[in-house]
Short mmCIF file of C-alpha atoms and ligand atoms in Angstrom, two decimals:
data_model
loop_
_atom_site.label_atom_id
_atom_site.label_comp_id
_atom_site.label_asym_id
_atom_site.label_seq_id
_atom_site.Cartn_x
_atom_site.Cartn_y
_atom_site.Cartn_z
CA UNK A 1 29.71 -59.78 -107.87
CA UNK A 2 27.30 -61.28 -105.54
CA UNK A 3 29.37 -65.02 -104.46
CA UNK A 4 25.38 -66.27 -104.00
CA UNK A 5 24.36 -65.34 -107.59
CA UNK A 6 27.63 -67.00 -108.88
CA UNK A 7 26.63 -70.48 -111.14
CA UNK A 8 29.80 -72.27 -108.94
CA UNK A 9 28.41 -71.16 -105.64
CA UNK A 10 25.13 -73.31 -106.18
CA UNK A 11 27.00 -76.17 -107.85
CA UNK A 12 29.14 -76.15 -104.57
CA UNK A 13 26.03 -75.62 -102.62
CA UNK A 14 24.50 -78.88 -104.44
CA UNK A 15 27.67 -80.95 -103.98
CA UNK A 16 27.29 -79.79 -100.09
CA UNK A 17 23.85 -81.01 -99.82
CA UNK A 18 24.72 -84.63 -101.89
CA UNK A 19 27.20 -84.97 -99.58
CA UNK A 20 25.18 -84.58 -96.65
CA UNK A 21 22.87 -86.80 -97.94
CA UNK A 22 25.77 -90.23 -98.45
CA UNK A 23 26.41 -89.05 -95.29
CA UNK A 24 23.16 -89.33 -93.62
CA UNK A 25 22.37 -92.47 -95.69
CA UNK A 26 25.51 -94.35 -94.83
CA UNK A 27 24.56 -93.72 -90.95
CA UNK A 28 21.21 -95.27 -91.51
CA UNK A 29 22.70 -97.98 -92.91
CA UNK A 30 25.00 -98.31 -90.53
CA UNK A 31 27.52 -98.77 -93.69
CA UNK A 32 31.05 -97.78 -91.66
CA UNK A 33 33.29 -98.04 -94.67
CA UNK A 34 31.38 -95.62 -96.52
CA UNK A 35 31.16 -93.29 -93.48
CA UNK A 36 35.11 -93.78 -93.04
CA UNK A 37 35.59 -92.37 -96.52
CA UNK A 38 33.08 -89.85 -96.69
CA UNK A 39 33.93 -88.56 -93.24
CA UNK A 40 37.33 -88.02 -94.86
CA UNK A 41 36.60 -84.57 -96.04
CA UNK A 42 33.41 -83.42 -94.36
CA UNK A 43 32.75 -82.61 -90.64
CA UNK A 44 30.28 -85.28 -88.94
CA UNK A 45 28.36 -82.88 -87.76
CA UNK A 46 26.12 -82.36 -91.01
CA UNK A 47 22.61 -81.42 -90.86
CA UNK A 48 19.74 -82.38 -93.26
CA UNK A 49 18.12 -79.23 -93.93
CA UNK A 50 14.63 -80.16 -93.76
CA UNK A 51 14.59 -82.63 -90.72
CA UNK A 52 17.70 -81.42 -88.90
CA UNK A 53 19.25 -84.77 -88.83
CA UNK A 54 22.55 -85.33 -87.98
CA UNK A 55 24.52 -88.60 -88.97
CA UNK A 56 23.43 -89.69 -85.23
CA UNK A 57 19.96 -88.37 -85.68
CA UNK A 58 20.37 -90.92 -89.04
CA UNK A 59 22.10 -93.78 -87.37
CA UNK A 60 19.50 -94.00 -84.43
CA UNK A 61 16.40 -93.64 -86.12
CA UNK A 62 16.98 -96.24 -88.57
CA UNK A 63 16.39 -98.53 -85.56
CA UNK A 64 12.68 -97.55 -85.13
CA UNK A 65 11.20 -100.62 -84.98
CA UNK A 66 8.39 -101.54 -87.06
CA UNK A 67 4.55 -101.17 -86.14
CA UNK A 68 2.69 -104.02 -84.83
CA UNK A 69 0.24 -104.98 -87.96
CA UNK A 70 2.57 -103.31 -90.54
CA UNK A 71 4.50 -104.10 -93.05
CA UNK A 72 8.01 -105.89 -91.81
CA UNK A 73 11.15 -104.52 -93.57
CA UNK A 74 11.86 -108.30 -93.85
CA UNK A 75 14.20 -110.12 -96.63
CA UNK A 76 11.60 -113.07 -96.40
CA UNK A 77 12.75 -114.22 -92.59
CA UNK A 78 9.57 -115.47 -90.86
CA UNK A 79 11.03 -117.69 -87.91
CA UNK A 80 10.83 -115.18 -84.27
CA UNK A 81 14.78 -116.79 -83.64
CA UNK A 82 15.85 -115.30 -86.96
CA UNK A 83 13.94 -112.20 -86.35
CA UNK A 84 15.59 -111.73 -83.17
CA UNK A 85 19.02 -112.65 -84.07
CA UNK A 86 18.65 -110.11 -87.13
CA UNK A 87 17.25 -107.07 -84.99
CA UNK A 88 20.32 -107.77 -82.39
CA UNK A 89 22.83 -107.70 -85.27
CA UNK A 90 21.26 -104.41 -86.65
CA UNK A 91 21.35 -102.82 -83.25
CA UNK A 92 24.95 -103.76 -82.96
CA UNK A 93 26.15 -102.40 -86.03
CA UNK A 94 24.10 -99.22 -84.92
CA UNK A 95 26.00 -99.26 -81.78
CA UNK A 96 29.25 -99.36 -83.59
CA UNK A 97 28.10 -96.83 -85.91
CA UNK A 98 26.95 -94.19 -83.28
CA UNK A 99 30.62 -95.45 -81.70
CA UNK A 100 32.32 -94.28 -84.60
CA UNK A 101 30.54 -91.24 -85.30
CA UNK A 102 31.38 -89.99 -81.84
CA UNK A 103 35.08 -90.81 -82.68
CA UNK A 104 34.81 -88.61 -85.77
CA UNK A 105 33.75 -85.58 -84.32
CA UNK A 106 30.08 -85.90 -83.73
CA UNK A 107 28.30 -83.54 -81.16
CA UNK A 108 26.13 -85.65 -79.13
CA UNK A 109 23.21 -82.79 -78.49
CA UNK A 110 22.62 -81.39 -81.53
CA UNK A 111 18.80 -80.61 -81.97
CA UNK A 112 16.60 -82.23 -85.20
CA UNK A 113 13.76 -79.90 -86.31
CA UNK A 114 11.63 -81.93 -83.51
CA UNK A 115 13.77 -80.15 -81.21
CA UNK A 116 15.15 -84.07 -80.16
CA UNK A 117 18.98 -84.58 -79.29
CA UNK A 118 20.10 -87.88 -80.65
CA UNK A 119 19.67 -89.10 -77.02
CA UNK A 120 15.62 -88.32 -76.88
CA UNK A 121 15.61 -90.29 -80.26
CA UNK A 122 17.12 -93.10 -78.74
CA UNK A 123 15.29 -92.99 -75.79
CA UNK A 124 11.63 -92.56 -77.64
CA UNK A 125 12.42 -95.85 -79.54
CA UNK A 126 13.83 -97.44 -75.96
CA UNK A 127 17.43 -98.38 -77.25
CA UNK A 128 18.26 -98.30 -73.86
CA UNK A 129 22.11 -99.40 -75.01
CA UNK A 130 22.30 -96.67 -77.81
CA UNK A 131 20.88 -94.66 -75.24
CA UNK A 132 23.75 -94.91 -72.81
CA UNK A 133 26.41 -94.83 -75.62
CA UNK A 134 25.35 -91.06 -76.06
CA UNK A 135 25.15 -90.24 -72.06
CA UNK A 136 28.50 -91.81 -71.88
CA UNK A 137 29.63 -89.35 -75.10
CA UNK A 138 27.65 -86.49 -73.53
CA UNK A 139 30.09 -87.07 -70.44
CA UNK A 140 32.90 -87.20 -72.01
CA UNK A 141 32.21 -84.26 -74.14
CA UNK A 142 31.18 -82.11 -71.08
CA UNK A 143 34.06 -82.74 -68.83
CA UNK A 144 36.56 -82.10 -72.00
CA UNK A 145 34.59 -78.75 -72.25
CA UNK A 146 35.05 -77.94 -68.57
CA UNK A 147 38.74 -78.86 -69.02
CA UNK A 148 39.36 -77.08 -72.33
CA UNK A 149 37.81 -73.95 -70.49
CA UNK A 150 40.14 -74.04 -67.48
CA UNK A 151 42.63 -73.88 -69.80
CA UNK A 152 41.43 -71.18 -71.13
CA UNK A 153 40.85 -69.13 -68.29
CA UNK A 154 44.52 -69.88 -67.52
CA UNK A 155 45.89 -68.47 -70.66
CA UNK A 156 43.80 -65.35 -69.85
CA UNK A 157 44.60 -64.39 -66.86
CA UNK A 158 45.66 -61.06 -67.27
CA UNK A 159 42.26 -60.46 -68.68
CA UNK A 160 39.81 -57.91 -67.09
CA UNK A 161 36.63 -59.04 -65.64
CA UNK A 162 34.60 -57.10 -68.19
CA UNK A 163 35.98 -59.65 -71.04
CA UNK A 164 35.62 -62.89 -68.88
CA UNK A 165 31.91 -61.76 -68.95
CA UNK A 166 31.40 -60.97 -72.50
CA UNK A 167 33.27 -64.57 -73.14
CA UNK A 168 30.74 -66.30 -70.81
CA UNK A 169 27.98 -64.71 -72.69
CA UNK A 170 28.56 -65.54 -76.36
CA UNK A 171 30.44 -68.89 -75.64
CA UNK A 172 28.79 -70.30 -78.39
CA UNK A 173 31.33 -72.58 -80.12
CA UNK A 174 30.82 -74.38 -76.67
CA UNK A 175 28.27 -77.24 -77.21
CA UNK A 176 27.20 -78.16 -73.98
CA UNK A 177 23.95 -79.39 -72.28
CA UNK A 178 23.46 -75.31 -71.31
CA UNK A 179 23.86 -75.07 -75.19
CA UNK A 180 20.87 -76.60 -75.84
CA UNK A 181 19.09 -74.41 -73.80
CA UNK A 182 20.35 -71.65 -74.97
CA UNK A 183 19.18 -72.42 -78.53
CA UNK A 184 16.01 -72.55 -77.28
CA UNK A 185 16.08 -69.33 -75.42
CA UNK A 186 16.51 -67.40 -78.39
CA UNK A 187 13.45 -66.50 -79.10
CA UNK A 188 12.44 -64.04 -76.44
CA UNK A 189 15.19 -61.34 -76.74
CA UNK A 190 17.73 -60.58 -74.27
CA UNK A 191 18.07 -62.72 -71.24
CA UNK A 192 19.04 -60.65 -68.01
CA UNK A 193 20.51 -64.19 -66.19
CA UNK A 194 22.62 -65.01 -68.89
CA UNK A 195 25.61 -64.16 -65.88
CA UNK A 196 25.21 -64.05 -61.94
CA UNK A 197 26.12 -60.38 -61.78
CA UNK A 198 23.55 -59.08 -64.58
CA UNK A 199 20.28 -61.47 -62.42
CA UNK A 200 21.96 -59.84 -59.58
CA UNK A 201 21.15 -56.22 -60.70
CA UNK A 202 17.97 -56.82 -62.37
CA UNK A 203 14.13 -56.38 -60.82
CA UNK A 204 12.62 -59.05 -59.42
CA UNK A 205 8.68 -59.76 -59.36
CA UNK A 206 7.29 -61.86 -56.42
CA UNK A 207 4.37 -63.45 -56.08
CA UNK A 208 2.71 -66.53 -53.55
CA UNK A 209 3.89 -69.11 -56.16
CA UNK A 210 6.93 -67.46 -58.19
CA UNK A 211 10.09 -65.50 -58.07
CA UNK A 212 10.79 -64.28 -61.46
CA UNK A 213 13.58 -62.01 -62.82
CA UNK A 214 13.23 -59.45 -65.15
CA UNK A 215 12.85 -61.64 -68.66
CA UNK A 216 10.55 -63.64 -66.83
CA UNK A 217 12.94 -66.24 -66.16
CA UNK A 218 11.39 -68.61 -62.93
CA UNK A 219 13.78 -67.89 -59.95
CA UNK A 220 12.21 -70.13 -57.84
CA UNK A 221 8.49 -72.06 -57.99
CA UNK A 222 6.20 -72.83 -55.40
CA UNK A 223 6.22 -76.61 -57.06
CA UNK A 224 9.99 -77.38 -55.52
CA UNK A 225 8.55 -77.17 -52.21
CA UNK A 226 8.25 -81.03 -51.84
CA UNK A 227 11.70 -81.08 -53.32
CA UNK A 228 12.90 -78.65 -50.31
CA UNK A 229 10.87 -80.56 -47.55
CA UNK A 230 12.38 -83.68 -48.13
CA UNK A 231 15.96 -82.26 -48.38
CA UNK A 232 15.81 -80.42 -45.40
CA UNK A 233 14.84 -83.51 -43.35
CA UNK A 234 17.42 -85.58 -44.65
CA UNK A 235 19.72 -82.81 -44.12
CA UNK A 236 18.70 -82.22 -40.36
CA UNK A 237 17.51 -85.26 -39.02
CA UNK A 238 17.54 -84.03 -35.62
CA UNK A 239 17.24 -80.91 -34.22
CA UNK A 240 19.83 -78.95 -32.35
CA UNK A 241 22.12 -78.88 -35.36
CA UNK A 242 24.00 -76.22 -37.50
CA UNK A 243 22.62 -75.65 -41.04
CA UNK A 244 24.15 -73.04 -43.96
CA UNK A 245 21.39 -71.84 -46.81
CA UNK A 246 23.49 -71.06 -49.84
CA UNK A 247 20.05 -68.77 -51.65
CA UNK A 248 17.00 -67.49 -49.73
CA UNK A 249 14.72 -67.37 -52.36
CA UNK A 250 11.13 -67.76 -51.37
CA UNK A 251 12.18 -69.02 -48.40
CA UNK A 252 10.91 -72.26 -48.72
CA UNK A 253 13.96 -74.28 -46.99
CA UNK A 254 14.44 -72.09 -45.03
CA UNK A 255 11.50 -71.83 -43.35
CA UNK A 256 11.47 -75.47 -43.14
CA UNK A 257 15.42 -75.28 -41.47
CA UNK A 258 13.41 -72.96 -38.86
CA UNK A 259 10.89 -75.77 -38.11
CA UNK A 260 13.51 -78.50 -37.14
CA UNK A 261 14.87 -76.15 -34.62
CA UNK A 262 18.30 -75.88 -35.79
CA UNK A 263 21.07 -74.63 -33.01
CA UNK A 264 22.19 -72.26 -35.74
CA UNK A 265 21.03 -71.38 -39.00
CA UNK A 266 23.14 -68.67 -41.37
CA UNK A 267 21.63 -67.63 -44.75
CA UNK A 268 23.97 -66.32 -47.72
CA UNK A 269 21.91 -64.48 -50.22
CA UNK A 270 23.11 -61.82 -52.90
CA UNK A 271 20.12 -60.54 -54.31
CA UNK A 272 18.81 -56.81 -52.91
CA UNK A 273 15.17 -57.23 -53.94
CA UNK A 274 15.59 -60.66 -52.34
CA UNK A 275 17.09 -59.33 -49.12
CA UNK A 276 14.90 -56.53 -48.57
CA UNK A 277 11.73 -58.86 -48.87
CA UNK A 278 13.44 -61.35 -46.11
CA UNK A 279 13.83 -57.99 -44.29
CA UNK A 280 10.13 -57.15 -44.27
CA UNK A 281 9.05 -60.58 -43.86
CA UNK A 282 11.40 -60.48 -40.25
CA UNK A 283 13.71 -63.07 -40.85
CA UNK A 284 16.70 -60.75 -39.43
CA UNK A 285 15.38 -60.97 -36.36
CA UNK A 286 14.17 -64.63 -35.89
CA UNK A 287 16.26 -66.32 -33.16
CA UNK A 288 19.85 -67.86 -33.80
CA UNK A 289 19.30 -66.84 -37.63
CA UNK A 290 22.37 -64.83 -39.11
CA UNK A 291 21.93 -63.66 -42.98
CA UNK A 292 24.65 -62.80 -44.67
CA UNK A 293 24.69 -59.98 -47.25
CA UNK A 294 26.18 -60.82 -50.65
CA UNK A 295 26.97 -63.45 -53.14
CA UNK A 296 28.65 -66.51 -51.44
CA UNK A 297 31.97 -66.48 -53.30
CA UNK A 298 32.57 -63.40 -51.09
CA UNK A 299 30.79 -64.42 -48.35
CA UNK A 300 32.01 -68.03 -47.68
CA UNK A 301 35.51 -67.87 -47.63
CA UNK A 302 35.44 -65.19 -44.67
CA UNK A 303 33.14 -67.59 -42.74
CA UNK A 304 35.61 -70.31 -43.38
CA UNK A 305 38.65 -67.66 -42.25
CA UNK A 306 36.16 -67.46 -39.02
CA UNK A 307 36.25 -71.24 -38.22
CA UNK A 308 32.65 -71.64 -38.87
CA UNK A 309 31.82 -75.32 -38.84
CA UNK A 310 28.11 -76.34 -39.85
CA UNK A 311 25.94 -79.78 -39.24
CA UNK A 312 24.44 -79.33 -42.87
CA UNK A 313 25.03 -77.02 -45.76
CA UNK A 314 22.61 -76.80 -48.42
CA UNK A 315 23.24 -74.89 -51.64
CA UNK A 316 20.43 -73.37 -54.14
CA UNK A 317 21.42 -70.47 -56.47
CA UNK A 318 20.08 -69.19 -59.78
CA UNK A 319 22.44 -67.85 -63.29
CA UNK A 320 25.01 -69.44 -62.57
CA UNK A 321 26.63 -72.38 -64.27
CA UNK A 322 27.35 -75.97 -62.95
CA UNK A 323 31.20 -75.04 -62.48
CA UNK A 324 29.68 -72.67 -59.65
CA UNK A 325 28.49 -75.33 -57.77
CA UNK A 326 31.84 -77.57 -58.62
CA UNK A 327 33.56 -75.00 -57.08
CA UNK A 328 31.56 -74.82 -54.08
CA UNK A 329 31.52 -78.12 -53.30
CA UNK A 330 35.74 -79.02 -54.28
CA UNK A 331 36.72 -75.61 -52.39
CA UNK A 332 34.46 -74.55 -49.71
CA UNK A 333 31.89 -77.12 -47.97
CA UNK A 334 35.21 -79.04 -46.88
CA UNK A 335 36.29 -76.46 -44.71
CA UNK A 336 32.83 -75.79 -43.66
CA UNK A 337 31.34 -78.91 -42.72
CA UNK A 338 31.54 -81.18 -39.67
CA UNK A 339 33.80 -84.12 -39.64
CA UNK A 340 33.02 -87.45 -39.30
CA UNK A 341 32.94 -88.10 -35.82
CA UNK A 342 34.83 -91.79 -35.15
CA UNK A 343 32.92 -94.53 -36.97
CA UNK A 344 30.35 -92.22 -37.19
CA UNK A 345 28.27 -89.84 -39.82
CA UNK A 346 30.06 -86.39 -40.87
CA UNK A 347 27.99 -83.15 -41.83
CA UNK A 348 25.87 -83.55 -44.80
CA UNK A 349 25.51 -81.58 -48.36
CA UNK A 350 22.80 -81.17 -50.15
CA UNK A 351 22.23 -78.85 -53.10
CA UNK A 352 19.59 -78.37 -55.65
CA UNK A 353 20.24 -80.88 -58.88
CA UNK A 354 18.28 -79.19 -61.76
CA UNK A 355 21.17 -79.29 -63.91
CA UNK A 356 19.69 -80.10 -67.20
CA UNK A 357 16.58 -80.81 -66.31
CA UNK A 358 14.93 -79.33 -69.28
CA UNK A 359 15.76 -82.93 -71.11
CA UNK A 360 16.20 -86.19 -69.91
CA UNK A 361 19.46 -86.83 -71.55
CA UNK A 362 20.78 -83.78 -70.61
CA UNK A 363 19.97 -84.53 -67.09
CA UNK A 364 21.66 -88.00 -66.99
CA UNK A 365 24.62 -86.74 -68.40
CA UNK A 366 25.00 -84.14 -65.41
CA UNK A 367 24.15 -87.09 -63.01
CA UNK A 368 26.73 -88.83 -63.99
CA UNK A 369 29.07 -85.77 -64.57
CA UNK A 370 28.22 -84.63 -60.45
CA UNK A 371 28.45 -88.19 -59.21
CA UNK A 372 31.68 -88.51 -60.37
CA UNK A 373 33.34 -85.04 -59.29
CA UNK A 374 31.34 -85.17 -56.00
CA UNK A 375 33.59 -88.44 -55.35
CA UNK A 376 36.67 -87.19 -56.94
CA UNK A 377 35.82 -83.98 -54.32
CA UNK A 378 35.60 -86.69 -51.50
CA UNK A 379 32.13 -87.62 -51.08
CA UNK A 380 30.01 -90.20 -50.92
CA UNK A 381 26.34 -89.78 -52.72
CA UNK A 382 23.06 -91.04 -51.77
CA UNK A 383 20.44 -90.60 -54.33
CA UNK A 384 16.27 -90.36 -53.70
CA UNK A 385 14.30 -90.28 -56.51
CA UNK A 386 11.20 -88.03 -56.03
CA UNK A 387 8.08 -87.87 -58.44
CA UNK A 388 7.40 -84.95 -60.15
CA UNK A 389 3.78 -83.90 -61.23
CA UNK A 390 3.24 -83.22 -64.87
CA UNK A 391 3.97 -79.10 -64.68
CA UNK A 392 3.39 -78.32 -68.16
CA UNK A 393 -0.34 -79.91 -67.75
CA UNK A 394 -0.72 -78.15 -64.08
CA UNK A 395 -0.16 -74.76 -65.90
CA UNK A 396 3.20 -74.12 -64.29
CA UNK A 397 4.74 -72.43 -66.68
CA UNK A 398 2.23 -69.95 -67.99
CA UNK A 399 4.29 -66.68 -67.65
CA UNK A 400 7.35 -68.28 -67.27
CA UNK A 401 9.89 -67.53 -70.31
CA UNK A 402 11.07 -71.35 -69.83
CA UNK A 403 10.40 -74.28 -68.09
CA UNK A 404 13.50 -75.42 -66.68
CA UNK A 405 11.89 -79.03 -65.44
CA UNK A 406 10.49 -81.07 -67.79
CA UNK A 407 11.49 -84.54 -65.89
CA UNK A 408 8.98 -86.64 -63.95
CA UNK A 409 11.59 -87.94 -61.39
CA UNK A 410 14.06 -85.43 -59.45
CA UNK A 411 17.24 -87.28 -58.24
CA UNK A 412 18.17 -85.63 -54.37
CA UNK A 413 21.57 -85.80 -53.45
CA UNK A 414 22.75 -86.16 -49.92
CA UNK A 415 25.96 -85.46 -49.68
CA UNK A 416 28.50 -86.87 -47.15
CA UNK A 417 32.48 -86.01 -46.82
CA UNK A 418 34.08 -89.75 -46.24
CA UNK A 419 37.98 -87.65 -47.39
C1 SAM B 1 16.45 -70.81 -56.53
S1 SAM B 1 16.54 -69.55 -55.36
C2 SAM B 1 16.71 -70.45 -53.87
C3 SAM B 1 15.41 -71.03 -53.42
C4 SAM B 1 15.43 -71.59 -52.03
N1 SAM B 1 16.09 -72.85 -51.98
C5 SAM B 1 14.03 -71.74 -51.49
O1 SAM B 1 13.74 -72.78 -50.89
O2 SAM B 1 13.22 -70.83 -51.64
C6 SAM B 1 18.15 -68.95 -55.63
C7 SAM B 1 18.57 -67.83 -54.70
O3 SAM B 1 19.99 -67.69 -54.78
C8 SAM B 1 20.32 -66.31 -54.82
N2 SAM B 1 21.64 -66.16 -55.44
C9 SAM B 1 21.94 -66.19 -56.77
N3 SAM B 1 23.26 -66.07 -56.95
C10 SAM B 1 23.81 -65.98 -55.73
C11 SAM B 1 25.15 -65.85 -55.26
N4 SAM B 1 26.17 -65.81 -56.10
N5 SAM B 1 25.36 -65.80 -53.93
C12 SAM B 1 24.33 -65.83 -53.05
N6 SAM B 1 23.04 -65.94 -53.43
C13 SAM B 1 22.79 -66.02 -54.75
C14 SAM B 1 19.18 -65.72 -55.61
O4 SAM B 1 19.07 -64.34 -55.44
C15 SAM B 1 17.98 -66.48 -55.08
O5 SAM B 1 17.44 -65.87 -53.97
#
């Protein structure tokens, strides 16, 4: 027999959905007691099935405040002292609920039908505390992530490379900030970038303004250009000085490195479509530039092994996952970069931060996430904030399978190695 046609499956289907509904109710209500029992023997991570609220969607929301000119959900309080006393009372037992959610389980970027996280809810309504309660849970929940999947690469080390790959690409019980994208990728079919060494064997298309892989996916844009300018000055403020380009790309830094007259400038890029362009465009043979062939996990420790020591090292590549650049920057720029010299300034790091960047809360989270390795790593961060135009209204991404910047502020890191 069919379980679906069974008269018990949709009395335990209707049980499911009544309890997802005390559930969501005692969030809104911010009614912990209730939640403590009810969370008991269901998961906090229930959805409604219409909005795609979560109990944090719940708990959150119910803090919209009211319209100006509307009707006040009031129990007959007039006096503005009152008022105010009563809204910071509500917003603290919404802080403790979201608190206690997050102790029970709850994932902090689960999307609602609106596609909004929690987090954009909260930041929407401008609970700026509720708001960093979730970047603070996002945090935590991302570096436990990264933890629990050292571990598991440690258990499976005797593992071929074939099945680390397939892992990487359906890693789905993994709910991270890439998560959310990835639920939104699903749409268009398969995704050649999904791993570094599938983008690395696909087709690229170039154009004046784009590089894009093979499912469309924006390598690099034209629009970063600012983004490049200003690191590479900060990077090289003088000329005369050593620089290493972790991705070519269009070009754009690098061609900018050129202009500041470095003393030596090395390029690592993997890509063959990408190399034979830089090939035709002559940048093999432009003075005191060296390019290096192949990805940089193969490339950099050798120049390391060489004694290689570089001014400024800036790092740029596409498909691969943050832990890519944590690696880079914890094992290799150390041994790359210039010391400090006396009381002096040491080499400097730069690197593009676009982790995220798809939505705001996504993007603080990974701020806060690379702040905090970055130091643990030995370095010292200074952060520029840089306005971004509106992209989606400039007609950025028409052709592009997804915009990966949907920010109006980019946060530059410049790097330096203090030990
Ligand atoms: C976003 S683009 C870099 C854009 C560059 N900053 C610019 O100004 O044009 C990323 C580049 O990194 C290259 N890349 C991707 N994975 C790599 C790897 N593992 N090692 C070396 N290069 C890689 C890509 O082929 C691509 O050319």
């Amino acid at each position: 027999m069919d379980p679906t046609t069974d008269p018990a499956f949709s009395v335990a289907l209707d049980e499911t959905a009544l309890t997802t509904q005390s559930i969501l109710l005692a969030a809104a209500h911010h009614d912990i007691p209730a939640l403590r029992d009810l969370l008991r023997n269901t998961s906090a991570n229930v959805q409604d099935a219409e909005t795609g609220f979560t109990p944090l969607h719940a708990a959150i929301a119910a803090c919209e405040p009211y319209e100006e000119g509307g009707p006040k959900p009031t129990n007959g309080h007039t006096n503005d002292d009152e008022e105010s006393e009563e809204r910071k009372n509500e917003l603290d037992a919404a802080a403790r609920t979201v608190k206690f959610l997050f102790q029970n389980g709850a994932i902090w970027n689960d999307l609602d039908s609106k596609n909004e996280t929690p987090g954009c809810v909260a930041r929407r309504l401008g609970l700026s505390e509720m708001y960093e309660i979730v970047v603070d849970a996002g945090v935590r929940a991302e570096l436990l992530l990264a933890r629990l999947d050292q571990y598991q690469i440690l258990g499976d080390q005797g593992d071929s490379e074939e099945e680390e790959e397939e892992e990487e690409d359906d890693g789905k019980e993994v709910q991270s900030a890439e998560a959310v994208v990835e639920v939104e990728d699903q749409t268009n079919g398969e995704d050649v970038s999904t791993t570094n060494p599938n983008y690395l064997a696909s087709q690229l298309t170039f154009t004046e303004t784009r590089i894009l892989d093979d499912s469309a996916n924006g390598v690099m844009m034209a629009w970063e250009t600012t983004l490049m300018k200003r690191s590479a000055e900060l990077l090289l403020p003088s000329s005369g000085l050593r620089v290493l380009n972790i991705g070519h790309g269009m070009g754009i830094i690098d061609g900018i490195f050129q202009s500041l007259n470095p003393s030596a400038h090395h390029v690592v890029e993997a890509h063959p479509d990408v190399l034979k362009r830089m090939k035709e465009e002559g940048w093999y043979e432009k003075p005191g530039l060296v390019v290096h062939e192949g990805r940089w996990q193969d490339v950099v420790p050798a120049l390391v092994e060489k004694g290689e020591i570089f001014d400024a090292i800036y790092f740029d590549t596409f498909a691969e996952e943050y832990k890519a650049l944590k690696e880079f920057f914890t094992e290799h720029v150390i041994g790359l970069l210039a010391p400090k010299e006396g009381s002096g300034e040491g080499g400097r790091f730069g690197f593009f931060n676009g982790m995220g960047a798809d939505r705001q809360v996504c993007y603080d989270v990974y701020h806060k996430i690379v702040e905090m390795e970055l130091f643990e790593a030995g370095f010292d961060v200074e952060w520029e904030e840089i306005a971004v135009p509106d992209l989606q209204d400039s007609g950025e991404w028409e052709g592009v399978k997804r915009s990966y910047w949907a920010l109006d502020k980019y946060r530059l890191p410049t790097c330096t190695f203090i030990g």
